[in-house]
Short mmCIF file of C-alpha atoms in Angstrom, two decimals:
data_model
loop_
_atom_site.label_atom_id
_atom_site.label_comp_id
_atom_site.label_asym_id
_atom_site.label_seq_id
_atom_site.Cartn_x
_atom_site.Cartn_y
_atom_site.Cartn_z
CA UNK A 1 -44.57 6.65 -10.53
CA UNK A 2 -41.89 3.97 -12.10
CA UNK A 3 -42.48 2.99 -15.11
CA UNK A 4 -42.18 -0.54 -15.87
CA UNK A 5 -40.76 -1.91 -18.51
CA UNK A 6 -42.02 -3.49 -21.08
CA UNK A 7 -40.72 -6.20 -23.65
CA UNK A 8 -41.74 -4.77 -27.24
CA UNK A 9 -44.28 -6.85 -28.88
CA UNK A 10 -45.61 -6.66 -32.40
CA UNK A 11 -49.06 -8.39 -33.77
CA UNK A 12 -47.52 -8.92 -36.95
CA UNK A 13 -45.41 -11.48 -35.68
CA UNK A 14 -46.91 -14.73 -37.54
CA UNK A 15 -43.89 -16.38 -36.71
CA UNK A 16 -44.96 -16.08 -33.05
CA UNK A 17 -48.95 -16.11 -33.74
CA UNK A 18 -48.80 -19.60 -35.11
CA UNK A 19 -46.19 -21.55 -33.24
CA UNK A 20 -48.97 -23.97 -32.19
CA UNK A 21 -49.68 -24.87 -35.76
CA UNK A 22 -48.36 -27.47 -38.07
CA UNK A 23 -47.98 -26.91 -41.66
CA UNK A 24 -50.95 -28.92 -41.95
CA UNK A 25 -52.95 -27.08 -39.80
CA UNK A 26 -52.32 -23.80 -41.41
CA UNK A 27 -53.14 -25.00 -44.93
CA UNK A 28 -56.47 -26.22 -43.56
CA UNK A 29 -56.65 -22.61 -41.79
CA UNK A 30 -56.19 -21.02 -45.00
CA UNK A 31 -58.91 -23.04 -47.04
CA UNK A 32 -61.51 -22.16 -44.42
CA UNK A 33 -60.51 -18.36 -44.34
CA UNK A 34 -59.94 -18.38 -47.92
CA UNK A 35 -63.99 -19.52 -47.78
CA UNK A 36 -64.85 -17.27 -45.10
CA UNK A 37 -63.09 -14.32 -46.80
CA UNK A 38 -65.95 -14.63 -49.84
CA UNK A 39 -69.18 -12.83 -48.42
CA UNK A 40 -71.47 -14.18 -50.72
CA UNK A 41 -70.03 -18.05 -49.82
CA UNK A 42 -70.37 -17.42 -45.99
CA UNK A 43 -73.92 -16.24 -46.76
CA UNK A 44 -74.99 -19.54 -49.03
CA UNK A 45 -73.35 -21.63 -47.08
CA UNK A 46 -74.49 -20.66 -44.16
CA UNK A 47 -77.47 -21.17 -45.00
CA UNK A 48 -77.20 -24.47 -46.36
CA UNK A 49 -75.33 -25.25 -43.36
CA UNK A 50 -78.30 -24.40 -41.51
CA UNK A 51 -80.99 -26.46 -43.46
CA UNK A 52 -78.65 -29.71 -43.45
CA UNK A 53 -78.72 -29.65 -39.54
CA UNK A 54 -82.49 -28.72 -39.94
CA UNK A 55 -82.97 -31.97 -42.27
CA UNK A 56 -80.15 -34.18 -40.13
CA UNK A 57 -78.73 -35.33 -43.71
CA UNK A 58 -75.59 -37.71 -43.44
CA UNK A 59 -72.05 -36.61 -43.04
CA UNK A 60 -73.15 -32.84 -42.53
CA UNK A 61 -72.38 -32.90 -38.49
CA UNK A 62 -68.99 -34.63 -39.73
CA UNK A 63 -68.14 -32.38 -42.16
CA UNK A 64 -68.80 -29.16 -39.74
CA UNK A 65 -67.04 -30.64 -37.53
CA UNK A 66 -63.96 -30.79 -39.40
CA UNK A 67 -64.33 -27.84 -40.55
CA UNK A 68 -65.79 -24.19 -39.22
CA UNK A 69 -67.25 -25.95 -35.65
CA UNK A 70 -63.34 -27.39 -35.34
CA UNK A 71 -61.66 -24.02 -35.97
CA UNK A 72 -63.84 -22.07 -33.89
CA UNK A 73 -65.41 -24.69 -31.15
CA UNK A 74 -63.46 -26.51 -28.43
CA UNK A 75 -65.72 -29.25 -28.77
CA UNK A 76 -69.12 -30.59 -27.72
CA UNK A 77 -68.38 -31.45 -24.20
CA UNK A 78 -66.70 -30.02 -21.25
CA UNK A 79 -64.79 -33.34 -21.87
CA UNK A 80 -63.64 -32.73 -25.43
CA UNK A 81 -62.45 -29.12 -24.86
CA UNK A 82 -59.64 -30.57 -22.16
CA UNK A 83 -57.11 -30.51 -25.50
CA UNK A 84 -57.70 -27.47 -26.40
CA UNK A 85 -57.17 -26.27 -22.98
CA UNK A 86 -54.06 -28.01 -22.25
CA UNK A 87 -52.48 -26.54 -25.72
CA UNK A 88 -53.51 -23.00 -25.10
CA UNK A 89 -52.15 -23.49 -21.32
CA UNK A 90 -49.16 -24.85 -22.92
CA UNK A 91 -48.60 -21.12 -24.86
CA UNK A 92 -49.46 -19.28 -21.59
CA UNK A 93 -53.27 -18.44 -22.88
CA UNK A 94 -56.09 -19.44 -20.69
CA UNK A 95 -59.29 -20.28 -21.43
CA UNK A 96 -63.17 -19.14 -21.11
CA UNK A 97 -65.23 -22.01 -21.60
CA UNK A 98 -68.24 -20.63 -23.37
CA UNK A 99 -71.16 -22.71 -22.66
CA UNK A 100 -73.07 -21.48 -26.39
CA UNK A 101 -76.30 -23.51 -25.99
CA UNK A 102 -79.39 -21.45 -25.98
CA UNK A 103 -81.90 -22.98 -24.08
CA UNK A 104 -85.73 -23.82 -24.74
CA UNK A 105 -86.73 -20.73 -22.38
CA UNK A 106 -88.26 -22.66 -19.97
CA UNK A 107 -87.31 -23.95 -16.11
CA UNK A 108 -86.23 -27.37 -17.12
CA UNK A 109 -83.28 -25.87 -19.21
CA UNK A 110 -82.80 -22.60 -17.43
CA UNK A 111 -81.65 -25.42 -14.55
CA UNK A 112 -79.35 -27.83 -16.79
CA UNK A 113 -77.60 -24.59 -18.17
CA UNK A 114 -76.95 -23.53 -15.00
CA UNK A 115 -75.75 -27.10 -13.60
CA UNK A 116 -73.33 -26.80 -17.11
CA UNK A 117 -72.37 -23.56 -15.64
CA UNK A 118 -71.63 -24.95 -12.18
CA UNK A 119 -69.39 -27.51 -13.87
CA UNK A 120 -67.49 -24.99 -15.69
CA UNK A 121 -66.54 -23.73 -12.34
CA UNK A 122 -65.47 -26.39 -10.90
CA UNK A 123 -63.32 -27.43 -13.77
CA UNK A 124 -61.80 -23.55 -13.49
CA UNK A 125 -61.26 -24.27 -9.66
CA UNK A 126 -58.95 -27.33 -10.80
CA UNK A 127 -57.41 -25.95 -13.42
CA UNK A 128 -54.75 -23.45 -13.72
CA UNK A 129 -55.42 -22.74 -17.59
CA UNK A 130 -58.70 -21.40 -17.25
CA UNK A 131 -59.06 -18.27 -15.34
CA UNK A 132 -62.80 -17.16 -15.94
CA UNK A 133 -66.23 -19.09 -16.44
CA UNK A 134 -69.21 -16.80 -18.49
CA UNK A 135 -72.72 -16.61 -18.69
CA UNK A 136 -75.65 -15.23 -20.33
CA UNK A 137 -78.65 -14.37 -17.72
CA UNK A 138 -80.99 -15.31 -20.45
CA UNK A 139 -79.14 -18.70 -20.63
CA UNK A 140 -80.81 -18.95 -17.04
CA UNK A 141 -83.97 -16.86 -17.17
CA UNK A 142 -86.76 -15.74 -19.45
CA UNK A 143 -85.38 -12.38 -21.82
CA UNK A 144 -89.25 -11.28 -21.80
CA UNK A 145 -89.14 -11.04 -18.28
CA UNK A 146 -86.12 -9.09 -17.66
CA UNK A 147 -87.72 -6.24 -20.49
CA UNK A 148 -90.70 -5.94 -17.96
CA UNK A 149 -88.21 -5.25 -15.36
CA UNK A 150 -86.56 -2.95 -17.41
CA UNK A 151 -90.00 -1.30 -18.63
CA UNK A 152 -90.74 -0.77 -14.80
CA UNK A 153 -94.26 -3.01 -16.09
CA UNK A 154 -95.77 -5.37 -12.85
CA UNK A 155 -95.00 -8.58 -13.07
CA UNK A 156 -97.95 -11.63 -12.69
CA UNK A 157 -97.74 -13.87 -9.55
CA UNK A 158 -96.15 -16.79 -11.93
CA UNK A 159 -93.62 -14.00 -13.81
CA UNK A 160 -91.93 -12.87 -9.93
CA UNK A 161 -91.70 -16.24 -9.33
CA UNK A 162 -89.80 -17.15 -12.49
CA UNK A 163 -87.83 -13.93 -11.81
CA UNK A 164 -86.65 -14.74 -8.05
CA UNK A 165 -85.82 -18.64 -9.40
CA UNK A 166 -83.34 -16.71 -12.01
CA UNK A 167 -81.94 -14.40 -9.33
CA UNK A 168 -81.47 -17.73 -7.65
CA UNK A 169 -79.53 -19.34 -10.43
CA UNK A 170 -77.59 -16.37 -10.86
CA UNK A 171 -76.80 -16.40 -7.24
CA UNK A 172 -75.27 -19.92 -6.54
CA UNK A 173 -73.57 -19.60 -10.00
CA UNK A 174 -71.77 -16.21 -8.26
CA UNK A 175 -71.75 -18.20 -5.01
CA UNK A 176 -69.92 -20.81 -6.71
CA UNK A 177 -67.25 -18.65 -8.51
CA UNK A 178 -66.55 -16.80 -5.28
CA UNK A 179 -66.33 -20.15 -3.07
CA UNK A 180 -63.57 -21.52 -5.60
CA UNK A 181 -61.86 -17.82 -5.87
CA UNK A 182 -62.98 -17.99 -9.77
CA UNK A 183 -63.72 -14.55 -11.93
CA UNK A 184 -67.06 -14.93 -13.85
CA UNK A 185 -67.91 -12.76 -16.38
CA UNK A 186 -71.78 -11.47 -16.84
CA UNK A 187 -72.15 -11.40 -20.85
CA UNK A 188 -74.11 -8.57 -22.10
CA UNK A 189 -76.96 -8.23 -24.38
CA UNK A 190 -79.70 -6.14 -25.94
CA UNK A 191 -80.39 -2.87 -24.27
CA UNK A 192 -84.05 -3.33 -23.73
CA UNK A 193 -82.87 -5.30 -20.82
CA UNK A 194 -79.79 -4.72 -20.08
CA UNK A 195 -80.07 -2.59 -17.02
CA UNK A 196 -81.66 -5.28 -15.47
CA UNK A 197 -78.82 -7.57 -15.66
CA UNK A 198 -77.00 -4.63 -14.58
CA UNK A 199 -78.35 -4.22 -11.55
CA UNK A 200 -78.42 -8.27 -11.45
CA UNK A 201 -74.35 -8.08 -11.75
CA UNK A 202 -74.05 -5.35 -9.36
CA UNK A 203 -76.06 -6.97 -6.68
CA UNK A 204 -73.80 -9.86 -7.26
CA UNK A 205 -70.50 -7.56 -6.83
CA UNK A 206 -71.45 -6.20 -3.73
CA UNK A 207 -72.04 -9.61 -1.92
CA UNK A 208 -69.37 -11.18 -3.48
CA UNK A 209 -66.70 -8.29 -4.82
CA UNK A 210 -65.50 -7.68 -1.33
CA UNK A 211 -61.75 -8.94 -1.55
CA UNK A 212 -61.53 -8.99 -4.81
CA UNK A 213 -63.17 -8.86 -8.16
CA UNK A 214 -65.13 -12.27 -8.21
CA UNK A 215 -67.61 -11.34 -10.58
CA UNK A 216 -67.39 -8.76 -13.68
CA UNK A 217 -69.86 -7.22 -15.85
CA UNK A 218 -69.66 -6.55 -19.64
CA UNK A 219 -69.65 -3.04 -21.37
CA UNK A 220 -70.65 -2.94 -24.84
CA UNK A 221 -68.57 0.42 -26.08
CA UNK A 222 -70.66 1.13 -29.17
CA UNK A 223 -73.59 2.03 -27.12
CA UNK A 224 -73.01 5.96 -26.45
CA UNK A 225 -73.63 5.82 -22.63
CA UNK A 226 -71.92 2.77 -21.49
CA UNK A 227 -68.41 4.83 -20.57
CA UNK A 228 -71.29 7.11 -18.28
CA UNK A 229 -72.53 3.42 -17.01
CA UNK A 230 -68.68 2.16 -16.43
CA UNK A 231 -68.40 5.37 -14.30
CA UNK A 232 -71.32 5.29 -12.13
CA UNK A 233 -70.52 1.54 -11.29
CA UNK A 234 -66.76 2.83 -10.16
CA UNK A 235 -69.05 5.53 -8.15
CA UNK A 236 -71.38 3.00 -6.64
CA UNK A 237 -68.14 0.28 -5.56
CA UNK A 238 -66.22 2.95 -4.23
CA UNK A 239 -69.16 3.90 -2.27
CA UNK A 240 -70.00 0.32 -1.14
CA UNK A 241 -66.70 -1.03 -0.76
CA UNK A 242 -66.48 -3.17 -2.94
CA UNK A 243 -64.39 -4.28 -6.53
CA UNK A 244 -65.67 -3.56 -9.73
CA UNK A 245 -64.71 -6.59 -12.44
CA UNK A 246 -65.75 -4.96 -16.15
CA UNK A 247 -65.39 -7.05 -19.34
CA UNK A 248 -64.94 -3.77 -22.19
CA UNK A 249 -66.13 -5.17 -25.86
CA UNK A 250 -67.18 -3.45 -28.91
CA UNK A 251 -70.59 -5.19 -28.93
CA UNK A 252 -72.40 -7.89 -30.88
CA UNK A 253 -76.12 -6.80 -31.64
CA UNK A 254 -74.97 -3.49 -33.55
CA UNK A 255 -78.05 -4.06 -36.69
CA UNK A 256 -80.78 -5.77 -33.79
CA UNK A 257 -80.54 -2.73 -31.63
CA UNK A 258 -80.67 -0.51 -34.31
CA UNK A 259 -83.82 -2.05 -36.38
CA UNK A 260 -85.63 -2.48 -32.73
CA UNK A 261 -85.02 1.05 -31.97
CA UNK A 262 -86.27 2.23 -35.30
CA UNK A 263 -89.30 0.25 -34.59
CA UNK A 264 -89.86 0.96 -30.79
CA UNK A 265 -89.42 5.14 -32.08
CA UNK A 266 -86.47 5.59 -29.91
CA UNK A 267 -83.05 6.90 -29.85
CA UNK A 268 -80.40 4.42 -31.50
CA UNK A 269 -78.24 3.42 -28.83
CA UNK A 270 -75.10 2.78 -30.99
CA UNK A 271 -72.81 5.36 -31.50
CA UNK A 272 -73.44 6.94 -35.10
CA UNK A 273 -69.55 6.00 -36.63
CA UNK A 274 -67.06 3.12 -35.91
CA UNK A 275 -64.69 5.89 -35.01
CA UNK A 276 -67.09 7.11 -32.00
CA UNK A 277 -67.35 3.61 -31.01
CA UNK A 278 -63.16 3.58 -31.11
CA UNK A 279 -62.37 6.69 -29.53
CA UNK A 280 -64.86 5.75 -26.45
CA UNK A 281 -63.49 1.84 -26.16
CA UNK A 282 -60.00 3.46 -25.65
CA UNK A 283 -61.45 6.39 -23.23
CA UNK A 284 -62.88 3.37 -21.10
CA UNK A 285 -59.35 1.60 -21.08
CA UNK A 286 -57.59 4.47 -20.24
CA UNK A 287 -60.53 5.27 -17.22
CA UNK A 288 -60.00 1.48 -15.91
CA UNK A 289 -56.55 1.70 -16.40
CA UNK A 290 -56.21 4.94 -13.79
CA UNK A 291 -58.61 3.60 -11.66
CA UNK A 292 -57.20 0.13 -11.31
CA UNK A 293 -57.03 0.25 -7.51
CA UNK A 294 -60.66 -0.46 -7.62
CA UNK A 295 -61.52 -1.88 -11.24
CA UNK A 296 -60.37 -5.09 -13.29
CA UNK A 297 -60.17 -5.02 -16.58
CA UNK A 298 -60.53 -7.69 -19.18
CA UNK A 299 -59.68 -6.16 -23.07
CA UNK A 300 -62.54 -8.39 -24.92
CA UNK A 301 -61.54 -6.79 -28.38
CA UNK A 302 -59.75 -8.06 -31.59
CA UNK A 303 -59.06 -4.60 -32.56
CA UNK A 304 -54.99 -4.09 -32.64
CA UNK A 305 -54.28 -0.67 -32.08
CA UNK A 306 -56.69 -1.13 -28.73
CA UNK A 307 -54.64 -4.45 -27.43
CA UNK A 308 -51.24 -2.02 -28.12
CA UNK A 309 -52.90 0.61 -26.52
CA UNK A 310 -54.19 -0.85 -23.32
CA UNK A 311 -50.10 -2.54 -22.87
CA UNK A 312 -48.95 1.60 -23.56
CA UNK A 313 -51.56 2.52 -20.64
CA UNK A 314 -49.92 -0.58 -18.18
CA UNK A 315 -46.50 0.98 -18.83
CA UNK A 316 -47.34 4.54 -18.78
CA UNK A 317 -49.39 3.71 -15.18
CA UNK A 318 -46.37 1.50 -13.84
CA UNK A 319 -48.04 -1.78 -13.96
CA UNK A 320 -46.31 -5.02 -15.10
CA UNK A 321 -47.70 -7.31 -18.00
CA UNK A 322 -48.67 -9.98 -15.64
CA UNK A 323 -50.57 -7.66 -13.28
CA UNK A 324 -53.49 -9.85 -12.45
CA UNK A 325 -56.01 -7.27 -12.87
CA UNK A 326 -55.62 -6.48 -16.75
CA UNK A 327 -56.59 -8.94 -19.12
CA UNK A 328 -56.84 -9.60 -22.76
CA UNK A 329 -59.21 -12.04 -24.29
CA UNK A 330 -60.31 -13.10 -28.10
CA UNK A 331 -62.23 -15.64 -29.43
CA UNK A 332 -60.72 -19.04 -30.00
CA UNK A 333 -59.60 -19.70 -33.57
CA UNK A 334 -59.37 -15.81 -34.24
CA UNK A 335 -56.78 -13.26 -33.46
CA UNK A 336 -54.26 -15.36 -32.65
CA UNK A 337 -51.58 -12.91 -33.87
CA UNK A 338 -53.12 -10.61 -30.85
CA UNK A 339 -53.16 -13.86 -28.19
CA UNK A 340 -50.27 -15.99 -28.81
CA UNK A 341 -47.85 -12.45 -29.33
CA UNK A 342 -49.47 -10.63 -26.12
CA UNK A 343 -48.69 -14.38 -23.83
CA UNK A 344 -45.40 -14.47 -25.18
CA UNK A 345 -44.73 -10.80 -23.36
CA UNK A 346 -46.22 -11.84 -20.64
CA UNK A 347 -49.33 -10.10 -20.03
CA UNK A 348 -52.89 -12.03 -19.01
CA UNK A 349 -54.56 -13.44 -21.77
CA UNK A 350 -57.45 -15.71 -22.45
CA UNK A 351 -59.51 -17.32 -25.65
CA UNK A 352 -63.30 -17.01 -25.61
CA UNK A 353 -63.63 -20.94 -26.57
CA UNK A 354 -67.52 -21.67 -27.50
CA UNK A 355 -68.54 -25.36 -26.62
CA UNK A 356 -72.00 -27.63 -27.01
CA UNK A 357 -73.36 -29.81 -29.17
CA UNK A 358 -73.12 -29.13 -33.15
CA UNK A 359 -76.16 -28.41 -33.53
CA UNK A 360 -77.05 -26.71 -31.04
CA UNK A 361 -74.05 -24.36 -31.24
CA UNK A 362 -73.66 -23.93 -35.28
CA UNK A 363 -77.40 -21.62 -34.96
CA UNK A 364 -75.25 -19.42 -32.18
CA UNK A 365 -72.02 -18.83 -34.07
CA UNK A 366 -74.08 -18.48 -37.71
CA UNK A 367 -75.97 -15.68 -36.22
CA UNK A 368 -72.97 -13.99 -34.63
CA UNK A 369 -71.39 -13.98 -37.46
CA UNK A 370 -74.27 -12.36 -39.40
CA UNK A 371 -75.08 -9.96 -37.24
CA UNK A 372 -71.17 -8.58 -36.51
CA UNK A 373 -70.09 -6.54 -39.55
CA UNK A 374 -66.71 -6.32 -38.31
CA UNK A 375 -66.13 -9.95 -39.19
CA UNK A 376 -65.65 -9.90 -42.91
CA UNK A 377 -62.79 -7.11 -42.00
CA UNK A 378 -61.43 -9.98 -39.46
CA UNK A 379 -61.12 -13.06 -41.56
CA UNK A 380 -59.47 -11.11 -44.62
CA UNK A 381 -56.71 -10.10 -41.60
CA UNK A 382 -56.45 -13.60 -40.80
CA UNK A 383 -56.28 -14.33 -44.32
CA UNK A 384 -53.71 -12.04 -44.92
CA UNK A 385 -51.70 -13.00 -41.82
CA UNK A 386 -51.91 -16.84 -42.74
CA UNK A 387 -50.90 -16.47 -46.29
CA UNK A 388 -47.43 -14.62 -44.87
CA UNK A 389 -46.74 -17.42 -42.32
CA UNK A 390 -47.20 -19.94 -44.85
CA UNK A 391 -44.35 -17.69 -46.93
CA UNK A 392 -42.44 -17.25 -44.22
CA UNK A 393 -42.17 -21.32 -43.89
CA UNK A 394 -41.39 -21.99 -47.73
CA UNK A 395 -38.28 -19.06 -46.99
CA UNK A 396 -36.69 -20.91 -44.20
CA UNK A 397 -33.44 -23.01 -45.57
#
């Protein structure tokens, strides 16, 4: 097999990582990761941050705004996030508009999520900058539910009929994406239901998959048996003909699903060491990687030595940065020494970028970041990695 070549690319490139950014913009980068980098801070003022939404006291939506929703948010509206899509188009990123409102768990906003979702996919359709739309099945059905699935328990009269109107949703939402030739990802979450949305995506896959990997599911890598999972969904595709679209990420529940499991007197799902849950992300890339005639790939991860990794597998395996079935994607507002260095040499990549109203979407990203230990580790790297851009500046002549 050829290999192809390559440009070399290095994540330590600020110079690259932060071309977007004014010298403005990177001072006010490094005052908010200079907070963020303080555990004890993030935890009080998270939590004030939570009780001045809570009490609606003046200037707090203003000041979020400006501040931690700005950096991390593309805005409230599908409207308001057009900038932010046109300036990470402009750098050869696409974007994922994350629709990060958690609904009231009942029919009435199960529907307007999924009409949000519908929009997102017709904005994809017309744009050329944004090359996935996402969703959370409990965004557009009732969690409790799906665990009776999962439990194998009977559902009431009034509980299948909730079920079949969220297969329904999840249907013309895939119906949608595949009309419009746009990739949707299925988000995962906790494991107590998961294989129902599972077998929810893979239903989807083989009614929709046929040409080409329409919609893709999401493996969470520090659960111990998702590489077996990734496997046996290449299996079943192969079998049915089909593409198989998988979204690999670390995960984002790692302290839930261990507490619940503790509780529930089962085994703990998580692999028992960070370096288990390393060692089996990069055994899944390489998998995908030599079985890309039937899977696509997106590399969810902020972990470095995974991104170089997964561009050593491409070249090893004779496929070209800009094949269209390998794809990189971060969050928006992090990593962008990853995004903005991987675009530059060419290969697919995309920002997660989480939209909605403040105060509906503050709750979401609070919570993520106090349940994902790997963030303090992130924001001091950004830290660090601001800080030398900002030297690198005051040493030009």
């Amino acid at each position: 097999m050829p290999v192809t070549q390559a440009p070399p690319i290095s994540f330590d490139d600020t110079a690259v990582a932060f071309a977007s950014k004014s010298d403005g913009e990177l001072r006010k980068m490094y005052a908010l990761f200079a907070a963020m980098n303080n555990s004890s801070l993030v935890k009080t003022g998270g939590g004030l941050m939570k009780a001045a939404l809570k009490w609606h006291l003046p200037g707090t939506k203003f000041l979020i705004r400006k501040s931690i929703f700005g950096q991390f948010c593309g805005g409230e509206t599908i409207q308001e996030c057009l900038p932010v899509i046109q300036e990470l188009g402009r750098y050869h990123i696409g974007t994922i508009l994350d629709y990060s409102v958690e609904g009231e768990g009942n029919d009435k906003s199960f529907d307007a999520t999924t009409t949000e979702l519908l929009a997102t996919i017709d904005l994809a359709h017309r744009s050329q900058h944004i090359p996935f739309s996402v969703f959370k099945v409990t965004g557009v059905g009732d969690a409790a539910i799906l665990e009776k699935v999962q439990a194998g328990k009977a559902l009431t009269p009034a509980e299948q009929t909730s079920f079949e109107k969220t297969k329904k949703r999840i249907n013309a939402i895939c119906a949608r994406a595949h009309q419009y030739g746009v990739r949707v990802f299925v988000d995962a979450e906790e494991s107590w239901f998961q294989d129902t949305i599972d077998q929810l995506a893979y239903e989807m896959m083989q009614r929709y998959n046929r040409e080409s990997a329409i919609v893709w599911n999401t493996y969470q890598l520090y659960r111990h048996d998702r590489l077996d999972a990734l496997k046996k969904a290449q299996a079943a595709a192969v079998a049915g003909g089909y593409y198989l679209g998988g979204k690999l990420v670390r995960g984002a529940y790692m302290e839930k699903e261990g507490r619940v499991a503790a509780q529930q007197g089962r085994e703990n799902p998580i692999n028992p060491t960070k370096t288990a849950t390393d060692d089996l992300y990069n055994e899944a890339l390489r998998y995908c990687v030599q079985h890309a005639d039937r899977i696509s790939i997106c590399a969810g991860t902020h972990n470095e030595a995974s991104s170089l990794l997964l561009t050593e597998l491409m070249q090893e395996n004779g496929l070209r940065p800009g094949d269209p079935r390998i794809w990189f994607a971060q969050l928006y507002g992090m990593s962008d020494n990853l995004s903005y260095n991987l675009a530059n040499a060419g290969y697919n990549t995309a920002k997660y970028v989480p939209y909605g109203p403040v105060e509906a979407v503050m709750p979401y990203l609070l919570r993520r970041a106090d349940e994902n230990t790997a963030i303090a580790g992130q924001t001091s790297r950004e830290f660090m990695l601001i800080q030398k851009e900002m030297s690198r500046r005051k040493a030009r002549p």
